[in-house]
PDB file of C-alpha atoms and ligand atoms in Angstrom:
ATOM      1  CA  MET R  21     -53.613  22.450-105.865  1.00  0.00           C
ATOM      2  CA  GLY R  22     -55.390  19.053-105.600  1.00  0.00           C
ATOM      3  CA  SER R  23     -54.576  18.289-102.003  1.00  0.00           C
ATOM      4  CA  GLU R  24     -57.323  18.300 -99.136  1.00  0.00           C
ATOM      5  CA  PRO R  25     -56.745  21.067 -96.730  1.00  0.00           C
ATOM      6  CA  THR R  26     -55.267  19.853 -93.322  1.00  0.00           C
ATOM      7  CA  THR R  27     -56.055  20.978 -89.901  1.00  0.00           C
ATOM      8  CA  PRO R  28     -53.354  23.060 -88.439  1.00  0.00           C
ATOM      9  CA  SER R  29     -51.647  21.060 -85.333  1.00  0.00           C
ATOM     10  CA  THR R  30     -51.869  22.993 -82.168  1.00  0.00           C
ATOM     11  CA  ALA R  31     -48.515  21.546 -81.178  1.00  0.00           C
ATOM     12  CA  VAL R  32     -45.552  23.464 -82.526  1.00  0.00           C
ATOM     13  CA  GLY R  33     -41.927  22.776 -82.543  1.00  0.00           C
ATOM     14  CA  ARG R  34     -39.447  20.374 -84.165  1.00  0.00           C
ATOM     15  CA  LEU R  35     -40.529  17.458 -81.963  1.00  0.00           C
ATOM     16  CA  ALA R  36     -44.479  18.468 -82.016  1.00  0.00           C
ATOM     17  CA  GLY R  37     -46.469  15.329 -81.055  1.00  0.00           C
ATOM     18  CA  ARG R  38     -43.480  13.017 -80.582  1.00  0.00           C
ATOM     19  CA  ARG R  39     -43.452  10.903 -77.309  1.00  0.00           C
ATOM     20  CA  ALA R  40     -39.999  10.840 -75.702  1.00  0.00           C
ATOM     21  CA  VAL R  41     -38.416   8.956 -72.622  1.00  0.00           C
ATOM     22  CA  VAL R  42     -35.394  10.585 -70.993  1.00  0.00           C
ATOM     23  CA  THR R  43     -33.612   8.774 -68.356  1.00  0.00           C
ATOM     24  CA  GLY R  44     -31.444  10.440 -65.831  1.00  0.00           C
ATOM     25  CA  ALA R  45     -33.413  13.439 -66.466  1.00  0.00           C
ATOM     26  CA  ALA R  46     -33.668  15.040 -62.845  1.00  0.00           C
ATOM     27  CA  ARG R  47     -30.347  17.114 -63.289  1.00  0.00           C
ATOM     28  CA  GLY R  48     -27.517  17.847 -65.639  1.00  0.00           C
ATOM     29  CA  ILE R  49     -27.390  17.019 -69.323  1.00  0.00           C
ATOM     30  CA  GLY R  50     -30.750  15.016 -69.040  1.00  0.00           C
ATOM     31  CA  ALA R  51     -32.648  17.791 -67.454  1.00  0.00           C
ATOM     32  CA  GLU R  52     -31.484  20.158 -70.352  1.00  0.00           C
ATOM     33  CA  ILE R  53     -32.522  17.570 -72.888  1.00  0.00           C
ATOM     34  CA  ALA R  54     -35.830  17.453 -71.226  1.00  0.00           C
ATOM     35  CA  ARG R  55     -36.312  21.200 -71.242  1.00  0.00           C
ATOM     36  CA  THR R  56     -35.211  21.438 -74.875  1.00  0.00           C
ATOM     37  CA  PHE R  57     -37.499  18.551 -76.130  1.00  0.00           C
ATOM     38  CA  ARG R  58     -40.467  19.985 -74.362  1.00  0.00           C
ATOM     39  CA  ASP R  59     -39.812  23.509 -75.842  1.00  0.00           C
ATOM     40  CA  GLU R  60     -39.876  21.798 -79.241  1.00  0.00           C
ATOM     41  CA  GLY R  61     -43.324  20.142 -78.539  1.00  0.00           C
ATOM     42  CA  ALA R  62     -42.334  16.625 -77.291  1.00  0.00           C
ATOM     43  CA  GLU R  63     -44.603  14.946 -74.863  1.00  0.00           C
ATOM     44  CA  LEU R  64     -42.147  13.513 -71.974  1.00  0.00           C
ATOM     45  CA  VAL R  65     -41.778  10.945 -69.430  1.00  0.00           C
ATOM     46  CA  LEU R  66     -38.546  11.576 -67.169  1.00  0.00           C
ATOM     47  CA  ILE R  67     -36.991   8.323 -65.508  1.00  0.00           C
ATOM     48  CA  ASP R  68     -34.497   9.204 -62.450  1.00  0.00           C
ATOM     49  CA  ILE R  69     -33.702   7.730 -59.012  1.00  0.00           C
ATOM     50  CA  ALA R  70     -33.670  11.133 -57.659  1.00  0.00           C
ATOM     51  CA  ALA R  71     -37.440  11.247 -56.672  1.00  0.00           C
ATOM     52  CA  ASP R  72     -37.877  14.691 -55.521  1.00  0.00           C
ATOM     53  CA  GLU R  73     -35.921  16.316 -58.131  1.00  0.00           C
ATOM     54  CA  VAL R  74     -37.354  14.196 -61.074  1.00  0.00           C
ATOM     55  CA  ARG R  75     -40.915  14.959 -59.914  1.00  0.00           C
ATOM     56  CA  GLU R  76     -40.183  18.576 -59.495  1.00  0.00           C
ATOM     57  CA  LEU R  77     -38.961  18.998 -63.044  1.00  0.00           C
ATOM     58  CA  ALA R  78     -41.541  16.873 -64.572  1.00  0.00           C
ATOM     59  CA  LYS R  79     -44.207  19.109 -63.145  1.00  0.00           C
ATOM     60  CA  ALA R  80     -42.456  22.175 -64.199  1.00  0.00           C
ATOM     61  CA  LEU R  81     -42.498  20.788 -67.786  1.00  0.00           C
ATOM     62  CA  GLU R  82     -46.072  19.347 -67.574  1.00  0.00           C
ATOM     63  CA  ALA R  83     -44.553  15.826 -68.007  1.00  0.00           C
ATOM     64  CA  GLU R  84     -44.729  12.518 -66.356  1.00  0.00           C
ATOM     65  CA  SER R  85     -42.012  10.898 -64.138  1.00  0.00           C
ATOM     66  CA  VAL R  86     -41.014   7.364 -63.085  1.00  0.00           C
ATOM     67  CA  VAL R  87     -38.728   6.901 -60.339  1.00  0.00           C
ATOM     68  CA  ALA R  88     -36.429   4.112 -60.898  1.00  0.00           C
ATOM     69  CA  ASP R  89     -32.933   2.675 -59.955  1.00  0.00           C
ATOM     70  CA  LEU R  90     -31.518   1.968 -63.386  1.00  0.00           C
ATOM     71  CA  ALA R  91     -28.853  -0.321 -61.738  1.00  0.00           C
ATOM     72  CA  ASP R  92     -31.721  -2.731 -61.051  1.00  0.00           C
ATOM     73  CA  ALA R  93     -32.578  -4.587 -64.438  1.00  0.00           C
ATOM     74  CA  ALA R  94     -36.055  -5.658 -63.435  1.00  0.00           C
ATOM     75  CA  ALA R  95     -36.950  -1.948 -62.003  1.00  0.00           C
ATOM     76  CA  THR R  96     -35.439  -0.564 -65.488  1.00  0.00           C
ATOM     77  CA  ALA R  97     -37.798  -2.711 -67.465  1.00  0.00           C
ATOM     78  CA  ALA R  98     -40.833  -1.899 -65.427  1.00  0.00           C
ATOM     79  CA  ALA R  99     -39.927   1.798 -65.462  1.00  0.00           C
ATOM     80  CA  THR R 100     -39.641   1.626 -69.417  1.00  0.00           C
ATOM     81  CA  THR R 101     -42.893  -0.415 -69.748  1.00  0.00           C
ATOM     82  CA  GLU R 102     -44.628   2.179 -67.495  1.00  0.00           C
ATOM     83  CA  ALA R 103     -43.189   5.286 -69.250  1.00  0.00           C
ATOM     84  CA  ILE R 104     -44.180   3.709 -72.606  1.00  0.00           C
ATOM     85  CA  GLU R 105     -48.021   3.147 -71.303  1.00  0.00           C
ATOM     86  CA  LEU R 106     -48.006   6.640 -69.897  1.00  0.00           C
ATOM     87  CA  LEU R 107     -47.210   7.935 -73.280  1.00  0.00           C
ATOM     88  CA  GLY R 108     -49.380   5.519 -75.041  1.00  0.00           C
ATOM     89  CA  GLY R 109     -46.393   4.614 -77.160  1.00  0.00           C
ATOM     90  CA  ILE R 110     -42.690   5.820 -77.815  1.00  0.00           C
ATOM     91  CA  ASP R 111     -41.005   7.953 -80.697  1.00  0.00           C
ATOM     92  CA  ILE R 112     -37.709   8.699 -79.124  1.00  0.00           C
ATOM     93  CA  LEU R 113     -35.731   7.173 -76.235  1.00  0.00           C
ATOM     94  CA  VAL R 114     -33.016   8.826 -74.564  1.00  0.00           C
ATOM     95  CA  ASN R 115     -30.545   6.615 -72.522  1.00  0.00           C
ATOM     96  CA  ASN R 116     -28.683   9.461 -70.702  1.00  0.00           C
ATOM     97  CA  ALA R 117     -28.353   8.319 -67.126  1.00  0.00           C
ATOM     98  CA  GLY R 118     -24.764   7.304 -66.107  1.00  0.00           C
ATOM     99  CA  ILE R 119     -22.388   7.410 -63.391  1.00  0.00           C
ATOM    100  CA  LEU R 120     -18.838   8.032 -62.905  1.00  0.00           C
ATOM    101  CA  LYS R 121     -16.966   6.866 -59.570  1.00  0.00           C
ATOM    102  CA  MET R 122     -13.175   7.744 -60.272  1.00  0.00           C
ATOM    103  CA  ALA R 123     -10.756   5.335 -59.196  1.00  0.00           C
ATOM    104  CA  PRO R 124      -7.348   4.241 -60.506  1.00  0.00           C
ATOM    105  CA  ILE R 125      -7.403   0.704 -61.816  1.00  0.00           C
ATOM    106  CA  LEU R 126      -5.028  -0.633 -59.186  1.00  0.00           C
ATOM    107  CA  GLU R 127      -7.376   0.515 -56.413  1.00  0.00           C
ATOM    108  CA  MET R 128     -10.689   0.068 -58.312  1.00  0.00           C
ATOM    109  CA  THR R 129     -13.310  -2.312 -56.512  1.00  0.00           C
ATOM    110  CA  ILE R 130     -15.282  -4.818 -58.273  1.00  0.00           C
ATOM    111  CA  GLU R 131     -18.546  -3.083 -57.002  1.00  0.00           C
ATOM    112  CA  ASN R 132     -17.537   0.032 -58.440  1.00  0.00           C
ATOM    113  CA  TRP R 133     -16.746  -1.810 -61.918  1.00  0.00           C
ATOM    114  CA  ASP R 134     -19.875  -3.579 -61.802  1.00  0.00           C
ATOM    115  CA  LEU R 135     -22.407  -0.682 -60.845  1.00  0.00           C
ATOM    116  CA  THR R 136     -20.704   1.387 -63.713  1.00  0.00           C
ATOM    117  CA  PHE R 137     -21.546  -1.180 -66.190  1.00  0.00           C
ATOM    118  CA  ASP R 138     -24.868  -1.962 -64.674  1.00  0.00           C
ATOM    119  CA  ILE R 139     -26.190   1.681 -64.881  1.00  0.00           C
ATOM    120  CA  ASN R 140     -24.189   2.947 -67.840  1.00  0.00           C
ATOM    121  CA  VAL R 141     -24.594  -0.394 -70.439  1.00  0.00           C
ATOM    122  CA  ARG R 142     -26.952  -2.761 -69.118  1.00  0.00           C
ATOM    123  CA  ALA R 143     -29.822  -0.379 -68.362  1.00  0.00           C
ATOM    124  CA  MET R 144     -29.149   0.895 -71.957  1.00  0.00           C
ATOM    125  CA  PHE R 145     -29.731  -2.479 -73.214  1.00  0.00           C
ATOM    126  CA  VAL R 146     -32.942  -3.261 -71.108  1.00  0.00           C
ATOM    127  CA  THR R 147     -34.675   0.052 -72.240  1.00  0.00           C
ATOM    128  CA  THR R 148     -33.626  -0.418 -75.969  1.00  0.00           C
ATOM    129  CA  GLN R 149     -35.086  -3.969 -75.945  1.00  0.00           C
ATOM    130  CA  ILE R 150     -38.311  -2.934 -74.724  1.00  0.00           C
ATOM    131  CA  ALA R 151     -38.616   0.529 -76.543  1.00  0.00           C
ATOM    132  CA  GLY R 152     -37.149  -1.009 -79.616  1.00  0.00           C
ATOM    133  CA  ARG R 153     -39.638  -3.564 -79.850  1.00  0.00           C
ATOM    134  CA  GLU R 154     -42.461  -1.043 -79.677  1.00  0.00           C
ATOM    135  CA  MET R 155     -40.588   1.411 -82.143  1.00  0.00           C
ATOM    136  CA  CYS R 156     -40.174  -1.582 -84.666  1.00  0.00           C
ATOM    137  CA  ALA R 157     -43.900  -2.603 -84.626  1.00  0.00           C
ATOM    138  CA  ASN R 158     -44.547   1.083 -85.352  1.00  0.00           C
ATOM    139  CA  GLY R 159     -42.051   1.267 -88.167  1.00  0.00           C
ATOM    140  CA  ARG R 160     -40.512   4.365 -86.883  1.00  0.00           C
ATOM    141  CA  GLY R 161     -38.455   5.693 -83.970  1.00  0.00           C
ATOM    142  CA  THR R 162     -35.160   7.019 -82.752  1.00  0.00           C
ATOM    143  CA  ILE R 163     -32.868   6.237 -80.122  1.00  0.00           C
ATOM    144  CA  ILE R 164     -30.113   8.377 -78.578  1.00  0.00           C
ATOM    145  CA  ASN R 165     -27.480   7.212 -76.060  1.00  0.00           C
ATOM    146  CA  MET R 166     -25.121   9.115 -74.044  1.00  0.00           C
ATOM    147  CA  ALA R 167     -21.469   7.852 -74.455  1.00  0.00           C
ATOM    148  CA  SER R 168     -18.513  10.262 -73.728  1.00  0.00           C
ATOM    149  CA  MET R 169     -15.224  11.350 -75.549  1.00  0.00           C
ATOM    150  CA  ALA R 170     -13.652   9.088 -72.610  1.00  0.00           C
ATOM    151  CA  GLY R 171     -15.337   6.174 -74.796  1.00  0.00           C
ATOM    152  CA  LYS R 172     -12.914   7.134 -77.774  1.00  0.00           C
ATOM    153  CA  ILE R 173      -9.747   8.397 -76.013  1.00  0.00           C
ATOM    154  CA  GLY R 174      -9.886   7.210 -72.493  1.00  0.00           C
ATOM    155  CA  SER R 175      -9.131   9.191 -69.162  1.00  0.00           C
ATOM    156  CA  PRO R 176      -7.078   8.540 -66.225  1.00  0.00           C
ATOM    157  CA  ASN R 177      -9.165   6.984 -63.288  1.00  0.00           C
ATOM    158  CA  GLN R 178     -11.969   6.203 -65.349  1.00  0.00           C
ATOM    159  CA  ALA R 179     -11.113   2.725 -66.884  1.00  0.00           C
ATOM    160  CA  HIS R 180     -14.500   1.440 -65.897  1.00  0.00           C
ATOM    161  CA  TYR R 181     -16.344   4.602 -67.203  1.00  0.00           C
ATOM    162  CA  ALA R 182     -14.183   4.742 -70.209  1.00  0.00           C
ATOM    163  CA  ALA R 183     -14.870   0.959 -71.115  1.00  0.00           C
ATOM    164  CA  SER R 184     -18.534   1.505 -70.331  1.00  0.00           C
ATOM    165  CA  LYS R 185     -18.760   4.319 -72.849  1.00  0.00           C
ATOM    166  CA  ALA R 186     -16.739   2.501 -75.456  1.00  0.00           C
ATOM    167  CA  ALA R 187     -19.349  -0.038 -74.880  1.00  0.00           C
ATOM    168  CA  VAL R 188     -22.164   2.446 -75.596  1.00  0.00           C
ATOM    169  CA  ILE R 189     -20.742   3.209 -78.893  1.00  0.00           C
ATOM    170  CA  ALA R 190     -20.471  -0.433 -79.802  1.00  0.00           C
ATOM    171  CA  PHE R 191     -24.073  -1.166 -78.373  1.00  0.00           C
ATOM    172  CA  THR R 192     -25.293   1.905 -80.637  1.00  0.00           C
ATOM    173  CA  ARG R 193     -23.776   0.481 -83.878  1.00  0.00           C
ATOM    174  CA  VAL R 194     -25.048  -3.001 -83.591  1.00  0.00           C
ATOM    175  CA  SER R 195     -28.471  -1.447 -82.491  1.00  0.00           C
ATOM    176  CA  ALA R 196     -28.421   0.605 -85.623  1.00  0.00           C
ATOM    177  CA  MET R 197     -27.627  -2.273 -87.838  1.00  0.00           C
ATOM    178  CA  GLU R 198     -30.545  -4.435 -86.371  1.00  0.00           C
ATOM    179  CA  LEU R 199     -33.099  -1.786 -86.049  1.00  0.00           C
ATOM    180  CA  GLY R 200     -32.442   0.061 -89.210  1.00  0.00           C
ATOM    181  CA  ALA R 201     -34.897  -2.182 -91.208  1.00  0.00           C
ATOM    182  CA  HIS R 202     -37.732  -1.028 -89.072  1.00  0.00           C
ATOM    183  CA  ASN R 203     -37.006   2.736 -89.929  1.00  0.00           C
ATOM    184  CA  VAL R 204     -35.406   2.915 -86.419  1.00  0.00           C
ATOM    185  CA  THR R 205     -32.395   5.140 -86.070  1.00  0.00           C
ATOM    186  CA  VAL R 206     -29.837   4.583 -83.216  1.00  0.00           C
ATOM    187  CA  ASN R 207     -27.122   7.357 -82.345  1.00  0.00           C
ATOM    188  CA  CYS R 208     -24.928   8.311 -79.641  1.00  0.00           C
ATOM    189  CA  ILE R 209     -23.357  11.466 -78.374  1.00  0.00           C
ATOM    190  CA  CYS R 210     -19.759  11.843 -77.032  1.00  0.00           C
ATOM    191  CA  PRO R 211     -19.721  15.007 -75.077  1.00  0.00           C
ATOM    192  CA  GLY R 212     -16.301  16.436 -73.711  1.00  0.00           C
ATOM    193  CA  TYR R 213     -16.276  17.989 -70.480  1.00  0.00           C
ATOM    194  CA  VAL R 214     -19.500  19.279 -69.172  1.00  0.00           C
ATOM    195  CA  LEU R 215     -19.709  21.284 -65.771  1.00  0.00           C
ATOM    196  CA  THR R 216     -22.439  19.306 -64.034  1.00  0.00           C
ATOM    197  CA  GLU R 217     -22.447  17.555 -60.824  1.00  0.00           C
ATOM    198  CA  MET R 218     -20.582  14.488 -62.303  1.00  0.00           C
ATOM    199  CA  GLY R 219     -17.131  14.815 -61.342  1.00  0.00           C
ATOM    200  CA  ALA R 220     -17.742  18.105 -59.400  1.00  0.00           C
ATOM    201  CA  ALA R 221     -16.396  16.666 -56.191  1.00  0.00           C
ATOM    202  CA  THR R 222     -12.849  16.282 -57.650  1.00  0.00           C
ATOM    203  CA  ARG R 223     -12.819  19.232 -59.916  1.00  0.00           C
ATOM    204  CA  THR R 224     -10.616  22.361 -59.087  1.00  0.00           C
ATOM    205  CA  PRO R 225     -10.376  25.669 -61.178  1.00  0.00           C
ATOM    206  CA  GLU R 226      -6.938  24.820 -62.380  1.00  0.00           C
ATOM    207  CA  MET R 227      -8.356  21.524 -64.127  1.00  0.00           C
ATOM    208  CA  VAL R 228     -11.188  23.423 -65.507  1.00  0.00           C
ATOM    209  CA  GLN R 229      -8.470  25.947 -67.237  1.00  0.00           C
ATOM    210  CA  ALA R 230      -6.255  22.996 -68.307  1.00  0.00           C
ATOM    211  CA  TRP R 231      -9.260  21.120 -69.879  1.00  0.00           C
ATOM    212  CA  SER R 232     -10.889  24.266 -71.664  1.00  0.00           C
ATOM    213  CA  ALA R 233      -7.095  24.809 -73.270  1.00  0.00           C
ATOM    214  CA  ARG R 234      -7.528  21.611 -74.932  1.00  0.00           C
ATOM    215  CA  SER R 235     -10.398  22.545 -76.962  1.00  0.00           C
ATOM    216  CA  PRO R 236      -9.834  24.733 -80.073  1.00  0.00           C
ATOM    217  CA  LEU R 237     -12.769  26.843 -78.943  1.00  0.00           C
ATOM    218  CA  GLY R 238     -11.075  27.571 -75.535  1.00  0.00           C
ATOM    219  CA  ARG R 239     -14.147  26.391 -73.423  1.00  0.00           C
ATOM    220  CA  LEU R 240     -15.752  23.610 -71.963  1.00  0.00           C
ATOM    221  CA  ALA R 241     -19.397  22.554 -73.034  1.00  0.00           C
ATOM    222  CA  ASP R 242     -22.565  23.653 -71.458  1.00  0.00           C
ATOM    223  CA  THR R 243     -25.539  21.229 -71.198  1.00  0.00           C
ATOM    224  CA  ALA R 244     -27.334  23.280 -73.954  1.00  0.00           C
ATOM    225  CA  ASP R 245     -24.477  22.292 -76.281  1.00  0.00           C
ATOM    226  CA  VAL R 246     -25.271  18.805 -75.789  1.00  0.00           C
ATOM    227  CA  ALA R 247     -28.995  19.115 -75.854  1.00  0.00           C
ATOM    228  CA  LYS R 248     -29.037  20.594 -79.166  1.00  0.00           C
ATOM    229  CA  MET R 249     -27.109  17.696 -80.520  1.00  0.00           C
ATOM    230  CA  ALA R 250     -29.676  15.552 -78.942  1.00  0.00           C
ATOM    231  CA  LEU R 251     -32.427  17.561 -80.679  1.00  0.00           C
ATOM    232  CA  PHE R 252     -30.850  17.446 -83.976  1.00  0.00           C
ATOM    233  CA  LEU R 253     -30.511  13.700 -83.592  1.00  0.00           C
ATOM    234  CA  ALA R 254     -34.302  13.255 -82.374  1.00  0.00           C
ATOM    235  CA  SER R 255     -35.596  15.393 -85.231  1.00  0.00           C
ATOM    236  CA  ASP R 256     -36.324  14.681 -88.778  1.00  0.00           C
ATOM    237  CA  ASP R 257     -33.336  16.476 -89.806  1.00  0.00           C
ATOM    238  CA  ALA R 258     -31.266  13.449 -88.638  1.00  0.00           C
ATOM    239  CA  SER R 259     -33.500  10.930 -90.487  1.00  0.00           C
ATOM    240  CA  TYR R 260     -30.585   9.309 -92.651  1.00  0.00           C
ATOM    241  CA  CYS R 261     -28.118   9.482 -89.860  1.00  0.00           C
ATOM    242  CA  THR R 262     -27.558   6.224 -87.721  1.00  0.00           C
ATOM    243  CA  GLY R 263     -25.010   4.269 -85.962  1.00  0.00           C
ATOM    244  CA  GLN R 264     -23.032   7.446 -85.265  1.00  0.00           C
ATOM    245  CA  ALA R 265     -20.879   8.536 -82.322  1.00  0.00           C
ATOM    246  CA  MET R 266     -21.251  12.546 -82.462  1.00  0.00           C
ATOM    247  CA  ASN R 267     -18.516  14.331 -80.694  1.00  0.00           C
ATOM    248  CA  VAL R 268     -19.755  17.522 -78.869  1.00  0.00           C
ATOM    249  CA  SER R 269     -16.136  17.946 -77.399  1.00  0.00           C
ATOM    250  CA  GLY R 270     -15.345  21.481 -78.667  1.00  0.00           C
ATOM    251  CA  GLY R 271     -12.787  19.610 -80.932  1.00  0.00           C
ATOM    252  CA  MET R 272     -10.875  17.895 -78.352  1.00  0.00           C
ATOM    253  CA  VAL R 273     -11.725  14.776 -80.150  1.00  0.00           C
ATOM    254  CA  MET R 274     -12.028  14.817 -83.829  1.00  0.00           C
ATOM    255  CA  HIS R 275     -12.510  11.128 -85.041  1.00  0.00           C
TER     256      HIS R 275
HETATM  257  N1  LIG Y 330     -20.730  15.833 -67.247  1.00  0.00           N
HETATM  258  C1  LIG Y 330     -19.688  15.481 -68.158  1.00  0.00           C
HETATM  259  O1  LIG Y 330     -18.647  15.993 -68.445  1.00  0.00           O
HETATM  260  C2  LIG Y 330     -20.039  14.333 -69.192  1.00  0.00           C
HETATM  261  C3  LIG Y 330     -19.081  14.118 -70.168  1.00  0.00           C
HETATM  262  C4  LIG Y 330     -19.678  13.148 -71.195  1.00  0.00           C
HETATM  263  C5  LIG Y 330     -20.528  12.273 -70.891  1.00  0.00           C
HETATM  264  N2  LIG Y 330     -21.466  12.436 -70.071  1.00  0.00           N
HETATM  265  C6  LIG Y 330     -22.678  11.409 -69.585  1.00  0.00           C
HETATM  266  O2  LIG Y 330     -23.719  12.503 -69.671  1.00  0.00           O
HETATM  267  C7  LIG Y 330     -24.881  11.558 -68.960  1.00  0.00           C
HETATM  268  C8  LIG Y 330     -25.331  12.551 -67.988  1.00  0.00           C
HETATM  269  O3  LIG Y 330     -24.338  13.185 -67.022  1.00  0.00           O
HETATM  270  P1  LIG Y 330     -24.472  14.440 -66.336  1.00  0.00           P
HETATM  271  O4  LIG Y 330     -23.171  15.162 -66.320  1.00  0.00           O
HETATM  272  O5  LIG Y 330     -25.641  15.267 -66.515  1.00  0.00           O
HETATM  273  O6  LIG Y 330     -24.408  13.777 -64.881  1.00  0.00           O
HETATM  274  P2  LIG Y 330     -25.202  14.135 -63.455  1.00  0.00           P
HETATM  275  O7  LIG Y 330     -24.570  13.360 -62.436  1.00  0.00           O
HETATM  276  O8  LIG Y 330     -25.314  15.508 -63.381  1.00  0.00           O
HETATM  277  O9  LIG Y 330     -26.807  13.509 -63.872  1.00  0.00           O
HETATM  278  C9  LIG Y 330     -26.885  12.121 -64.085  1.00  0.00           C
HETATM  279  C10 LIG Y 330     -28.412  11.825 -63.783  1.00  0.00           C
HETATM  280  O10 LIG Y 330     -28.661  10.441 -63.940  1.00  0.00           O
HETATM  281  C11 LIG Y 330     -29.461   9.890 -62.569  1.00  0.00           C
HETATM  282  N3  LIG Y 330     -28.872   8.652 -62.369  1.00  0.00           N
HETATM  283  C12 LIG Y 330     -27.538   8.230 -61.708  1.00  0.00           C
HETATM  284  N4  LIG Y 330     -27.617   7.067 -61.349  1.00  0.00           N
HETATM  285  C13 LIG Y 330     -28.951   6.441 -61.660  1.00  0.00           C
HETATM  286  C14 LIG Y 330     -29.579   5.428 -61.490  1.00  0.00           C
HETATM  287  N5  LIG Y 330     -29.042   4.203 -60.813  1.00  0.00           N
HETATM  288  N6  LIG Y 330     -31.009   5.075 -61.710  1.00  0.00           N
HETATM  289  C15 LIG Y 330     -31.546   6.194 -62.272  1.00  0.00           C
HETATM  290  N7  LIG Y 330     -31.008   7.411 -62.575  1.00  0.00           N
HETATM  291  C16 LIG Y 330     -29.657   7.404 -62.228  1.00  0.00           C
HETATM  292  C17 LIG Y 330     -29.013  10.913 -61.534  1.00  0.00           C
HETATM  293  O11 LIG Y 330     -29.857  11.091 -60.449  1.00  0.00           O
HETATM  294  C18 LIG Y 330     -29.044  12.317 -62.262  1.00  0.00           C
HETATM  295  O12 LIG Y 330     -30.207  12.889 -62.649  1.00  0.00           O
HETATM  296  C19 LIG Y 330     -24.111  10.551 -68.244  1.00  0.00           C
HETATM  297  O13 LIG Y 330     -24.326   9.383 -68.980  1.00  0.00           O
HETATM  298  C20 LIG Y 330     -22.568  10.839 -68.576  1.00  0.00           C
HETATM  299  O14 LIG Y 330     -21.891   9.824 -68.527  1.00  0.00           O
HETATM  300  C21 LIG Y 330     -21.240  13.354 -69.046  1.00  0.00           C
END
């Protein structure tokens, strides 16, 4: 056995010692990803507009938080830089923040369209540019973007949202092409319906039943289903996986 003995690390888990930034982490899918990553040993900074909630969760997870409105490009850049400084670098970026304000195309306002793209797409570009420079300089890193099955198959009253999520998928692919030479992987997740606050205002028990029937598994996703995919993509198990749009839709989408 010619190798030197190594000092055992005190950090345990599949993300031990990794420095991760999660956006939209105050609640829902982002909060579940934060909890899952923390359980697996990651150091975390949570970014969200919901100040009280994100601070409270960060405290519970012994993490840091940055309060920012990701609809504002300058604020997004400042928050990303601050998050990286707090961590002393970055290994994992999860672009999870997103909004959905349902409206049919014929009644959709320009403001609704623009806000959807500002948060769901432009913020992702801003964070990726800043974190990507850092990761490329380090020669390693991984970025996970939250798309949606709507980005692949569309959904009524969600033209802006579906188009923004298709843009997330395309942005993910180009990011993977450009950053791969620096050993940085970029993937996105396409969840099906997840029972979070998003869409809760218009959701009825009948709709939930009808959606569940569309899945061969006969149920909707919970936030843990999505967080487990994020964990896989963030871990070394996915080291040869890049540019992918991974469905977590219970088989509602198979391409
Ligand atoms: N819930 C679903 O069915 C579903 C399905 C597919 C994809 N997604 C995607 O998953 C991601 C998370 O969605 P969720 O279901 O957890 O939604 P959610 O509404 O429960 O959580 C969204 C989080 O993003 C934050 N956020 C919203 N606008 C922000 C802004 N301007 N600046 C900073 N933070 C902001 C919110 O405060 C919140 O913490 C989104 O990108 C969403 O599009 C959700």
